[in-house]
Tab-separated table of C-alpha atoms in Angstrom:
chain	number	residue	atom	x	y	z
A	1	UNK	CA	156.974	26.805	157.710
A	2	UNK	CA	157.225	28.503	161.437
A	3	UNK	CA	154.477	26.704	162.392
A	4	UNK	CA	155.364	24.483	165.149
A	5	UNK	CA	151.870	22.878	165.955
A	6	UNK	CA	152.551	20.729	162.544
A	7	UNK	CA	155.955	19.778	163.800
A	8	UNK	CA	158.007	17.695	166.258
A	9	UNK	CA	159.160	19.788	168.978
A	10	UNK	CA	162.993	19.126	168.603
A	11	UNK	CA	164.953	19.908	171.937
A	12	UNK	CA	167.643	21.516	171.283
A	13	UNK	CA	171.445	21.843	172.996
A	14	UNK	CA	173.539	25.056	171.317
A	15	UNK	CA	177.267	25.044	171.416
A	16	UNK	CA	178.179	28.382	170.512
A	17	UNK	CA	181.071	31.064	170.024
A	18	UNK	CA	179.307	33.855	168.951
A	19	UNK	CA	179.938	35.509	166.565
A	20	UNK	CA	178.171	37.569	164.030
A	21	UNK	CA	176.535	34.883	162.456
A	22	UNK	CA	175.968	32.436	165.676
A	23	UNK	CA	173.817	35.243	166.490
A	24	UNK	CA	171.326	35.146	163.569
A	25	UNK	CA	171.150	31.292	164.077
A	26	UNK	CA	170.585	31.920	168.171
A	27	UNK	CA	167.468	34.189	166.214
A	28	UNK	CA	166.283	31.616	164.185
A	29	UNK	CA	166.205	29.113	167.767
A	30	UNK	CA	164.177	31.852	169.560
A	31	UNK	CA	161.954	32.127	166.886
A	32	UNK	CA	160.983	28.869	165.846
A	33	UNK	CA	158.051	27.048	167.494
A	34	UNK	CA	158.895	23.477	167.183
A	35	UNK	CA	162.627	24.363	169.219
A	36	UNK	CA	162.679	23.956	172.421
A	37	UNK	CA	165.746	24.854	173.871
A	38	UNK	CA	167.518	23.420	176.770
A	39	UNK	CA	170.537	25.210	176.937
A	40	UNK	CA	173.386	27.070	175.605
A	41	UNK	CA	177.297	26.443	176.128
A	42	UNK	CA	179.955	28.788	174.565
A	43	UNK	CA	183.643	27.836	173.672
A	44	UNK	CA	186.703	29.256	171.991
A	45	UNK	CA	186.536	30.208	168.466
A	46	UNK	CA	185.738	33.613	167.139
A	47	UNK	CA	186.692	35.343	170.277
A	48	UNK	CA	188.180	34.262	173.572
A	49	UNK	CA	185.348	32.187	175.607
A	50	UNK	CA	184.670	35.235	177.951
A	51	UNK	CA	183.640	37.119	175.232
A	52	UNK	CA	181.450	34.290	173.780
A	53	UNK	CA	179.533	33.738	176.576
A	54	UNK	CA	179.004	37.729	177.136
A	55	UNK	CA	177.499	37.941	173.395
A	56	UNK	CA	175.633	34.527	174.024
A	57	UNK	CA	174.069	36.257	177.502
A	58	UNK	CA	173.546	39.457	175.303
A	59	UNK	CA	172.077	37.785	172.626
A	60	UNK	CA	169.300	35.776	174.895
A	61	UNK	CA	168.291	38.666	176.734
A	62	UNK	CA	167.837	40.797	173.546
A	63	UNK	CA	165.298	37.737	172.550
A	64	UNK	CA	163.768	37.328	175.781
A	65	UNK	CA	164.777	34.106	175.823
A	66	UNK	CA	165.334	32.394	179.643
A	67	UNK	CA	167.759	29.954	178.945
A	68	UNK	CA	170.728	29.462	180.396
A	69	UNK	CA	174.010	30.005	179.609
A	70	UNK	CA	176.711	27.836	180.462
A	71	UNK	CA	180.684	28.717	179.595
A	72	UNK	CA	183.230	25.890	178.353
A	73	UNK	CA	186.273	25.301	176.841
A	74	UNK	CA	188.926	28.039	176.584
A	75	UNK	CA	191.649	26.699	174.409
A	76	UNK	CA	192.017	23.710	171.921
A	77	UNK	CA	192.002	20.176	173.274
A	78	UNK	CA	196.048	20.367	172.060
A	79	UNK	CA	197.373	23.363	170.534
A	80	UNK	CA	197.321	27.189	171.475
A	81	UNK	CA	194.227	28.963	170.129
A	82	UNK	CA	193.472	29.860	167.309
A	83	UNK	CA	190.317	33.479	167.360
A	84	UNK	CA	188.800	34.514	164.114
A	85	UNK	CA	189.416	37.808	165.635
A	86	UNK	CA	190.260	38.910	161.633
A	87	UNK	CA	186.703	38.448	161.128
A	88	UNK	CA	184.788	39.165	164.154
A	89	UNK	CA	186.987	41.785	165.785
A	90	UNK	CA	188.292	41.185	169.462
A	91	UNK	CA	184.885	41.255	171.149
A	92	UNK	CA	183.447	38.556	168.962
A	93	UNK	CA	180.963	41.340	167.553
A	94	UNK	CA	183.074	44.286	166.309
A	95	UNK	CA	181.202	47.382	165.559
A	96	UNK	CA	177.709	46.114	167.006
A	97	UNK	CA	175.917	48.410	169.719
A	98	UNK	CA	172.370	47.228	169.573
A	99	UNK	CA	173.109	44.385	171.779
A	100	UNK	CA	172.235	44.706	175.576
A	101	UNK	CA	176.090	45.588	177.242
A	102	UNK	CA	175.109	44.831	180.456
A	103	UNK	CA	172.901	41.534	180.456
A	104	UNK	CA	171.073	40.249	183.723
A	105	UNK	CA	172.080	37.001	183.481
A	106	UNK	CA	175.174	35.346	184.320
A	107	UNK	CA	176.761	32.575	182.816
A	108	UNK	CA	178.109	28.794	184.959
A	109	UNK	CA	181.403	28.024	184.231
A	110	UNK	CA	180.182	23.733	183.289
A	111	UNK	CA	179.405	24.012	179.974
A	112	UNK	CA	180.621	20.282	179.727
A	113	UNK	CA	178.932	18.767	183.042
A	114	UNK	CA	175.749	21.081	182.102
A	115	UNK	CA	175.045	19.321	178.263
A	116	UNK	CA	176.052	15.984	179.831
A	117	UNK	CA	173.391	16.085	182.433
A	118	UNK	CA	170.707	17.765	179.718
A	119	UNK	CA	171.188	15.743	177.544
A	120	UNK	CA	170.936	12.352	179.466
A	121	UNK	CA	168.264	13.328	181.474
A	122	UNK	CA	166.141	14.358	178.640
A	123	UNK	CA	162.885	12.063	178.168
A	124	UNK	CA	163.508	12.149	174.099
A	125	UNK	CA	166.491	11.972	172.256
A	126	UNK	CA	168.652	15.934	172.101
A	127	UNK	CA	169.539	17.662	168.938
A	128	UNK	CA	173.107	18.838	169.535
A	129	UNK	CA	174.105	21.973	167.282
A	130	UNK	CA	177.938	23.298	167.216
A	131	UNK	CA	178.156	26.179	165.775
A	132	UNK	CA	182.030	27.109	166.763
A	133	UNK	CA	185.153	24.386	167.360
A	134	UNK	CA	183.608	21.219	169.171
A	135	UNK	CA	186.051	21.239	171.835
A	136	UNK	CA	183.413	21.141	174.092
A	137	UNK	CA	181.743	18.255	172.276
A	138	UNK	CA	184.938	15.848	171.940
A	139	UNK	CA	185.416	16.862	176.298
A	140	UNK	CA	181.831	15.831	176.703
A	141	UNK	CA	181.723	12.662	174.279
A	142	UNK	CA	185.481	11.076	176.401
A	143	UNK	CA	184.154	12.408	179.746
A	144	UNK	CA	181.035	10.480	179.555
A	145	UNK	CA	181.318	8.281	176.370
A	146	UNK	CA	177.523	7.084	176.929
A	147	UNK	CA	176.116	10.777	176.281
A	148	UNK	CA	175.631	9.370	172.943
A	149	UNK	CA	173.105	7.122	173.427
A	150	UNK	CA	170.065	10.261	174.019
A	151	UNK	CA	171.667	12.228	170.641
A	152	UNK	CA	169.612	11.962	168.225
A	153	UNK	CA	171.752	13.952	166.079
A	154	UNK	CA	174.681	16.301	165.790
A	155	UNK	CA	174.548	19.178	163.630
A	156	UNK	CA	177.999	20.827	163.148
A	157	UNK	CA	178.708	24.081	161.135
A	158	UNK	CA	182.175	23.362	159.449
A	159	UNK	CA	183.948	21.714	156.841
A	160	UNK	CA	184.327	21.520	153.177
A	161	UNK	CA	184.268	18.896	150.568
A	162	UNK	CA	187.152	21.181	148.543
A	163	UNK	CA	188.532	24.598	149.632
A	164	UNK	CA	188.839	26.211	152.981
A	165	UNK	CA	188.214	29.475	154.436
A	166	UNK	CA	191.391	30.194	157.385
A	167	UNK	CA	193.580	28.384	154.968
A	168	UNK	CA	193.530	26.845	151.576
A	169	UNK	CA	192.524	23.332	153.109
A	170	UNK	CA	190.653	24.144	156.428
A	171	UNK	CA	187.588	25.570	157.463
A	172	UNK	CA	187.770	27.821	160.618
A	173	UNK	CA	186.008	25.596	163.238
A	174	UNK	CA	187.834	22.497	162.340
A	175	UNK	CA	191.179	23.924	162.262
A	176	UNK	CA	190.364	25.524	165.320
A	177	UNK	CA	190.564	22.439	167.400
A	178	UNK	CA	191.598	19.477	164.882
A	179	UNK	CA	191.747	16.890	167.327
A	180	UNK	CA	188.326	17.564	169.037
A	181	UNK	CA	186.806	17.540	165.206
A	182	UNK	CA	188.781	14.241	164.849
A	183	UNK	CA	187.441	12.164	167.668
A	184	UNK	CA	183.555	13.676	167.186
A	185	UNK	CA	183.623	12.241	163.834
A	186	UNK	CA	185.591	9.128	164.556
A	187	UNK	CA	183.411	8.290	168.126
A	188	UNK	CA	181.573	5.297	166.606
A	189	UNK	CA	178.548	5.335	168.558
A	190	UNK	CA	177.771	8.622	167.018
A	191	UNK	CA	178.446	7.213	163.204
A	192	UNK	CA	175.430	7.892	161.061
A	193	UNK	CA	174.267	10.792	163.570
A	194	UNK	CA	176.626	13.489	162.641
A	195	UNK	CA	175.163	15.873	159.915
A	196	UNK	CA	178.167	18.846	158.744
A	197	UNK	CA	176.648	21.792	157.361
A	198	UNK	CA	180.023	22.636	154.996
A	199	UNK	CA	181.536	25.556	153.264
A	200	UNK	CA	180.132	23.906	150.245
A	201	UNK	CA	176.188	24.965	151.051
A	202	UNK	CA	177.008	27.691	153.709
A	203	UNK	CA	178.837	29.595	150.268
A	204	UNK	CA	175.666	29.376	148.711
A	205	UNK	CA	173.291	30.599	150.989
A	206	UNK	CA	174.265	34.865	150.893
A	207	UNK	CA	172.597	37.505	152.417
A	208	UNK	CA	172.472	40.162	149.777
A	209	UNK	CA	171.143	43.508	149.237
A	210	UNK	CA	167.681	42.976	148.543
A	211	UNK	CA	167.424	40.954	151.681
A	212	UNK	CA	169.367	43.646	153.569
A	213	UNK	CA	166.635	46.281	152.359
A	214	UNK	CA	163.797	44.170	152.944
A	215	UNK	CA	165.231	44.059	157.176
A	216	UNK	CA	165.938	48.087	157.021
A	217	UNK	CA	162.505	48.763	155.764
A	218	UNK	CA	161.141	46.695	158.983
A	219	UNK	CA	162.848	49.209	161.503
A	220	UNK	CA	162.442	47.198	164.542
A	221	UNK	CA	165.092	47.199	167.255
A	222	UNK	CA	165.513	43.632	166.243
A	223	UNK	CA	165.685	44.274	162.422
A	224	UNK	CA	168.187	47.132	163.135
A	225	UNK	CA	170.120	44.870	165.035
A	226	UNK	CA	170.651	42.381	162.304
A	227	UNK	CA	170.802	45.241	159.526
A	228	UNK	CA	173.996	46.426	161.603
A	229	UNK	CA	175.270	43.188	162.661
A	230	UNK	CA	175.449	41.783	158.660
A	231	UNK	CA	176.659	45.152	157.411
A	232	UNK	CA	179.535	45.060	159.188
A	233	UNK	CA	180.094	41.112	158.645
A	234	UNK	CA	179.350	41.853	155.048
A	235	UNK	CA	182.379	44.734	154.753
A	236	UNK	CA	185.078	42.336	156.416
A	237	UNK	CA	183.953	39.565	153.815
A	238	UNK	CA	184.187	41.632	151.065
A	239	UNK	CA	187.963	43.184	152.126
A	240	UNK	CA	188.999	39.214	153.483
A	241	UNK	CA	187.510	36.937	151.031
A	242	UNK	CA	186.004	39.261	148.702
A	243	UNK	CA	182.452	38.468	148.681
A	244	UNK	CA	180.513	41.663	146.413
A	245	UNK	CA	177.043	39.998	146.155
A	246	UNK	CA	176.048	38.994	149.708
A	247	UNK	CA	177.557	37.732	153.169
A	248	UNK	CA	176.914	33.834	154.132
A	249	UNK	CA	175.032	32.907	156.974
A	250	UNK	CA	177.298	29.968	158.035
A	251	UNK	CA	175.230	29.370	161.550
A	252	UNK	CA	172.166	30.126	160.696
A	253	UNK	CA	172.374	27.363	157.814
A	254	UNK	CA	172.977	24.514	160.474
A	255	UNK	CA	170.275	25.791	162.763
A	256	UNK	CA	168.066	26.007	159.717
A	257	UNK	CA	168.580	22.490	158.745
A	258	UNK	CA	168.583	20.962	162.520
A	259	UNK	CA	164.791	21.824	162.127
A	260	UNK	CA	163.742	22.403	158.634
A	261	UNK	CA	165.682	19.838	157.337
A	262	UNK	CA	163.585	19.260	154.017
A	263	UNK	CA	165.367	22.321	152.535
A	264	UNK	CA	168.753	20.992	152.110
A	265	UNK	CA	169.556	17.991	150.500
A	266	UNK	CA	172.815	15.703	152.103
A	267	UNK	CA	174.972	12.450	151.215
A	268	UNK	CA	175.806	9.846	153.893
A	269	UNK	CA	179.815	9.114	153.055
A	270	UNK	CA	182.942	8.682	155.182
A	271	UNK	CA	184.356	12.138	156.533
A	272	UNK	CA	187.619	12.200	159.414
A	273	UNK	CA	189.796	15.641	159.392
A	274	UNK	CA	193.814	15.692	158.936
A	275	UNK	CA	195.608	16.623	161.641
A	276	UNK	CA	198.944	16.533	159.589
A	277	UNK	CA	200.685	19.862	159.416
A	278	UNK	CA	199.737	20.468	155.800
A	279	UNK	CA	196.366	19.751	155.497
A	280	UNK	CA	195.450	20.244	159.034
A	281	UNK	CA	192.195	20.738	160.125
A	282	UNK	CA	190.865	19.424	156.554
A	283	UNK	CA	187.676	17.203	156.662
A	284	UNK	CA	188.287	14.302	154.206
A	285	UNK	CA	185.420	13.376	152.347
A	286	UNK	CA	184.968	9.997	150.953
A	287	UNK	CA	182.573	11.690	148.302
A	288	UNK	CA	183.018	9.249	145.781
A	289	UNK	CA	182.890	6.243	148.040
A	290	UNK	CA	186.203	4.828	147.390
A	291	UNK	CA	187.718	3.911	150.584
A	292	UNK	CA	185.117	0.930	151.191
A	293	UNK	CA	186.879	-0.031	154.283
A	294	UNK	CA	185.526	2.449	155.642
A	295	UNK	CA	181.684	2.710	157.044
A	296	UNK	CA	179.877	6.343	155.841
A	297	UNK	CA	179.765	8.076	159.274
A	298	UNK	CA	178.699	11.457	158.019
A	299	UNK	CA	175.935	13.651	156.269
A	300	UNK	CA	177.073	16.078	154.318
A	301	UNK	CA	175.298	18.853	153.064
A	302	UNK	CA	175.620	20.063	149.955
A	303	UNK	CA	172.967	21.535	148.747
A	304	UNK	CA	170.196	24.352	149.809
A	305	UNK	CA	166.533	25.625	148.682
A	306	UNK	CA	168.040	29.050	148.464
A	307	UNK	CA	164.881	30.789	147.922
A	308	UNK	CA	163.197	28.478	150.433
A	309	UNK	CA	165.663	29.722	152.992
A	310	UNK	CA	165.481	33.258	152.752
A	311	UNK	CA	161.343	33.012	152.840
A	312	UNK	CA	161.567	30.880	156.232
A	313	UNK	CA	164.330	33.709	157.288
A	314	UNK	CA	161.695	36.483	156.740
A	315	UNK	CA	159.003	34.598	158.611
A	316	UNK	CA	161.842	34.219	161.305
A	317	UNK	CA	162.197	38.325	160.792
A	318	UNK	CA	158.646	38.710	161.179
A	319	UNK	CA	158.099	37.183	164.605
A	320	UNK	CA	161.118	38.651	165.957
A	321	UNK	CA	159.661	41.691	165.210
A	322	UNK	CA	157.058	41.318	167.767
A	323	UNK	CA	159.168	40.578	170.700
């Protein structure tokens, strides 16, 4: 499956707030042959924006990676922020210390200018992937509204068919910038391009002990780095949420299925988010195809090759391992 000479190459924008898991999806990037990266953007979300792009140079120079690094949005597109410091701590990464402190690198302050230009310079159509509140995304997509014609597709993390996660109707990303969420999902020429990677298969995909033991018995600076970063991520889930049998991977699940799509399963349908002060931040899913005034705009993913997943993740281990 990490063999990239029997695959596309997919290039690949990241827009990022890392983030304990942002940075096992940045891993699975780095890792796998067929992604070519063209840069990475950071944006409010789990920390303050500073932070994110710190972790995100951090992150790259622990996998060798040259890419570069490009900071964004620092607030909502209309409301105060909103961190997911309860979860990730004030850094973004509370209680890591693998991670290089002091990285060489330094970050741009045009995240939005910077994926513009990528993106429609690019000779083959960009895979987009959000992985925090697409703040930056909605700035891009009304900046320069014709971006959207070299997206092949946008992979978002966030969302749910049901229940949330920061409140009983919202997942974290969308309710961390409603209106951004909005107008990606209602900008038309992106309709049918948008694929949300939802609570509903990120819930199902858990990192649990066995795969935990399997990543200390590897003992690599790499595998010690993850062993840390999802123990810690694993102990605020269990006390928050109360998750006993494994942590979820949210990130790494849209990474995963931006390029190895074949192990999820989705469902085109019609999906816009509430921005009304009781549901706010909810993604409305048409999932029974009701409303047919409206055109499906959305894949939705709802389903995972669990065992599938953690294999490809090992492989992904594996070669990390030998960086």
């Amino acid at each position: 499956m990490m063999n990239g000479g029997r695959r596309k190459t997919v290039d690949v924008w990241i827009d990022c707030d890392p983030g304990h898991d942002d940075v096992v999806a940045l891993m699975v990037a780095a890792c796998a042959d067929h992604c070519n990266i063209l840069g990475l953007s950071t944006v409010h979300g789990n920390t303050v924006v500073e932070n994110a792009t710190q972790n995100a140079l951090s992150v790259m120079e622990l996998l060798k990676k040259d890419v570069d690094v490009h900071s964004g949005a620092s607030k909502p597109l209309m409301r105060p922020s909103k961190l997911a410091t309860h979860i990730h701590g004030v850094n973004g990464l509370a209680g890591i210390a693998l991670l290089p402190d002091q990285p060489r690198k330094r970050a741009s302050p045009d995240a939005v200018v910077a994926m513009y230009q990528a993106i429609s310079q690019n000779p083959i159509p960009v895979t987009l992937v959000a992985t925090g509140p697409l703040t930056n995304i909605a700035l891009m997509l009304a900046t320069y509204p014709t971006v959207s014609e070299n997206i092949e597709r946008l992979v978002f993390m966030g969302g749910s068919t049901g229940i949330g996660n920061i409140t009983s109707q919202a997942e974290f990303n969308m309710f961390a910038d409603p209106e951004a969420a909005k107008l990606v999902l209602e900008t038309t020429s992106l309709s049918g391009k948008l694929y949300m990677v939802p609570l509903d298969v990120t819930h199902s995909v858990l990192m649990d002990s066995a795969i935990m033991e399997k990543l200390r018995q590897h003992g690599s600076p790499i595998s010690n780095t993850l062993v840390e970063l999802m123990t810690v991520f694993q102990a605020t889930y269990e006390t928050v949420y109360g998750f006993k049998n494994g942590v979820p991977v949210h990130d790494a699940c849209a990474m995963v299925y931006a390029l190895w799509p074949e192990i999820m399963s989705s469902r085109i349908m019609y999906v816009t988010v509430s921005i009304d002060q009781l549901t706010l931040g909810r993604t409305v899913c048409d999932v029974w195809s009701q409303q047919t005034q409206m055109l499906p705009n959305v894949h939705v993913v709802l389903s995972a090759d669990v065992v599938a997943f953690w294999n490809l993740f090992m492989q992904v281990v594996e070669k990390l391992n030998t960086l």
